[in-house]
Amino acid sequence: MTKKVNHFKDELWRTFTVYALIPTFIISLFIFVLAFVYWNINVVEKNQSRLNQASEKISTTIASYVEQAEKIAAESNIKSLQTDQGVKVSMYQRLYHYANNTGLQTEFYLYDQGMNRLVSNQARDPEFIQVARKADWGIVGQIKRTPA
């Protein structure tokens, strides 16, 4: 029969493990979980707040653009834009005034039914316009089908 002998060294290691390492591990895990939950809640709340602000800004900007476009469409005579330089200058003034009031860097383009540029603040047409002149799909197709 062999009798198990507990040495002081083994007893000291067991005591150290039970009373020091395990509680330290449990407390560290608990603190990590609390920090993660706090960080997650904080980040989600800030992101939601920023998302709401961005959404509000985009909605306001789009509504303003639509309102201005409808106002310009109602008050403008496209035929006179093609021939009368004074009307064209007036249109440029209105568009630049609106673009400057928004505080955003705005590119504006005004095309006739044949997709020929009438007024723009850019030297070149956007890339999609070559395709849009031939295509009958997307927003350009919708505009061609229902111009009013």
Short mmCIF file of C-alpha atoms in Angstrom, two decimals:
data_model
loop_
_atom_site.label_atom_id
_atom_site.label_comp_id
_atom_site.label_asym_id
_atom_site.label_seq_id
_atom_site.Cartn_x
_atom_site.Cartn_y
_atom_site.Cartn_z
CA MET A 1 0.00 0.00 0.00
CA THR A 2 1.23 3.31 -1.00
CA LYS A 3 0.19 6.24 0.99
CA LYS A 4 -0.11 9.57 -0.79
CA VAL A 5 2.08 12.13 0.84
CA ASN A 6 1.18 15.75 0.59
CA HIS A 7 4.19 17.89 0.41
CA PHE A 8 4.17 21.48 1.48
CA LYS A 9 5.01 22.56 -2.08
CA ASP A 10 1.96 20.76 -3.53
CA GLU A 11 -0.29 22.17 -0.84
CA LEU A 12 1.01 25.66 -1.46
CA TRP A 13 0.38 25.31 -5.25
CA ARG A 14 -3.16 24.06 -4.68
CA THR A 15 -3.94 26.88 -2.28
CA PHE A 16 -2.48 29.46 -4.64
CA THR A 17 -4.53 28.06 -7.55
CA VAL A 18 -7.80 27.88 -5.63
CA TYR A 19 -7.56 31.19 -3.75
CA ALA A 20 -5.64 33.37 -6.22
CA LEU A 21 -5.71 32.24 -9.86
CA ILE A 22 -9.32 31.10 -10.19
CA PRO A 23 -10.84 34.22 -8.54
CA THR A 24 -8.55 36.45 -10.61
CA PHE A 25 -9.65 34.69 -13.78
CA ILE A 26 -13.35 34.97 -12.83
CA ILE A 27 -13.04 38.66 -11.93
CA SER A 28 -11.12 39.39 -15.14
CA LEU A 29 -13.76 37.60 -17.20
CA PHE A 30 -16.53 39.52 -15.43
CA ILE A 31 -14.79 42.87 -16.04
CA PHE A 32 -14.18 41.96 -19.68
CA VAL A 33 -17.86 41.11 -20.18
CA LEU A 34 -18.95 44.36 -18.50
CA ALA A 35 -16.52 46.40 -20.60
CA PHE A 36 -17.71 44.70 -23.79
CA VAL A 37 -21.38 45.31 -22.97
CA TYR A 38 -20.70 48.96 -22.08
CA TRP A 39 -18.66 49.50 -25.26
CA ASN A 40 -21.27 47.76 -27.41
CA ILE A 41 -24.14 49.81 -26.00
CA ASN A 42 -22.13 53.03 -26.30
CA VAL A 43 -21.09 52.37 -29.90
CA VAL A 44 -24.58 51.29 -30.97
CA GLU A 45 -26.11 54.39 -29.40
CA LYS A 46 -23.61 56.75 -31.04
CA ASN A 47 -24.00 55.02 -34.41
CA GLN A 48 -27.79 55.23 -34.19
CA SER A 49 -27.55 58.92 -33.33
CA ARG A 50 -25.21 59.61 -36.24
CA LEU A 51 -27.39 57.54 -38.56
CA ASN A 52 -30.45 59.57 -37.58
CA GLN A 53 -28.58 62.84 -38.15
CA ALA A 54 -27.29 61.72 -41.56
CA SER A 55 -30.71 60.43 -42.56
CA GLU A 56 -32.34 63.72 -41.56
CA LYS A 57 -29.74 65.72 -43.51
CA ILE A 58 -30.11 63.56 -46.63
CA SER A 59 -33.92 63.65 -46.49
CA THR A 60 -33.93 67.43 -46.09
CA THR A 61 -31.44 67.89 -48.93
CA ILE A 62 -33.33 65.62 -51.32
CA ALA A 63 -36.66 67.28 -50.48
CA SER A 64 -35.07 70.67 -51.11
CA TYR A 65 -33.63 69.53 -54.46
CA VAL A 66 -36.97 68.09 -55.56
CA GLU A 67 -38.80 71.26 -54.53
CA GLN A 68 -36.31 73.47 -56.38
CA ALA A 69 -36.41 71.25 -59.48
CA GLU A 70 -40.21 71.39 -59.56
CA LYS A 71 -40.13 75.15 -59.12
CA ILE A 72 -37.62 75.57 -61.95
CA ALA A 73 -39.62 73.22 -64.20
CA ALA A 74 -42.83 75.13 -63.53
CA GLU A 75 -41.33 78.58 -64.07
CA SER A 76 -39.00 77.85 -67.00
CA ASN A 77 -39.59 77.74 -70.69
CA ILE A 78 -37.14 75.22 -72.12
CA LYS A 79 -37.57 76.49 -75.67
CA SER A 80 -36.49 80.00 -74.67
CA LEU A 81 -33.49 78.50 -72.83
CA GLN A 82 -32.27 77.14 -76.13
CA THR A 83 -32.50 80.47 -77.94
CA ASP A 84 -32.55 83.39 -75.47
CA GLN A 85 -29.20 84.14 -73.79
CA GLY A 86 -30.90 86.32 -71.14
CA VAL A 87 -33.10 83.43 -70.02
CA LYS A 88 -30.06 81.18 -69.90
CA VAL A 89 -28.16 83.70 -67.72
CA SER A 90 -31.17 83.96 -65.42
CA MET A 91 -31.28 80.17 -65.12
CA TYR A 92 -27.57 80.05 -64.27
CA GLN A 93 -28.10 82.71 -61.61
CA ARG A 94 -30.96 80.77 -60.02
CA LEU A 95 -29.05 77.48 -60.04
CA TYR A 96 -25.84 78.99 -58.65
CA HIS A 97 -27.82 80.89 -56.02
CA TYR A 98 -29.50 77.68 -54.93
CA ALA A 99 -26.25 75.69 -55.00
CA ASN A 100 -24.48 78.33 -52.90
CA ASN A 101 -27.34 78.50 -50.39
CA THR A 102 -27.28 74.75 -49.77
CA GLY A 103 -23.63 74.84 -48.75
CA LEU A 104 -23.02 71.62 -50.64
CA GLN A 105 -20.84 71.15 -53.66
CA THR A 106 -23.47 70.67 -56.30
CA GLU A 107 -23.24 69.61 -59.92
CA PHE A 108 -26.29 70.57 -61.92
CA TYR A 109 -27.31 69.59 -65.41
CA LEU A 110 -30.36 70.58 -67.40
CA TYR A 111 -31.12 68.60 -70.58
CA ASP A 112 -33.78 68.89 -73.23
CA GLN A 113 -35.81 65.92 -74.48
CA GLY A 114 -33.06 64.92 -76.90
CA MET A 115 -30.64 64.73 -73.94
CA ASN A 116 -28.73 67.78 -75.20
CA ARG A 117 -27.25 69.85 -72.40
CA LEU A 118 -28.86 73.25 -71.95
CA VAL A 119 -27.37 74.41 -68.64
CA SER A 120 -24.64 72.96 -66.47
CA ASN A 121 -21.92 74.04 -64.09
CA GLN A 122 -19.60 71.32 -65.40
CA ALA A 123 -17.46 71.41 -68.54
CA ARG A 124 -18.27 67.81 -69.49
CA ASP A 125 -21.35 65.65 -69.39
CA PRO A 126 -21.50 62.85 -66.83
CA GLU A 127 -20.36 59.44 -68.08
CA PHE A 128 -23.83 57.90 -68.07
CA ILE A 129 -25.31 60.47 -70.45
CA GLN A 130 -23.92 58.79 -73.60
CA VAL A 131 -25.77 55.62 -72.67
CA ALA A 132 -28.82 57.59 -71.56
CA ARG A 133 -29.16 59.22 -74.97
CA LYS A 134 -29.68 55.79 -76.52
CA ALA A 135 -31.33 53.88 -73.68
CA ASP A 136 -34.94 53.76 -72.75
CA TRP A 137 -34.53 52.42 -69.22
CA GLY A 138 -33.78 53.73 -65.74
CA ILE A 139 -34.53 57.27 -64.64
CA VAL A 140 -33.82 58.68 -68.10
CA GLY A 141 -36.27 56.26 -69.71
CA GLN A 142 -38.86 57.19 -67.12
CA ILE A 143 -38.32 60.89 -67.83
CA LYS A 144 -38.61 60.28 -71.58
CA ARG A 145 -41.90 58.39 -71.13
CA THR A 146 -43.45 60.96 -68.79
CA PRO A 147 -41.67 64.31 -69.33
CA ALA A 148 -44.15 66.34 -67.30
#
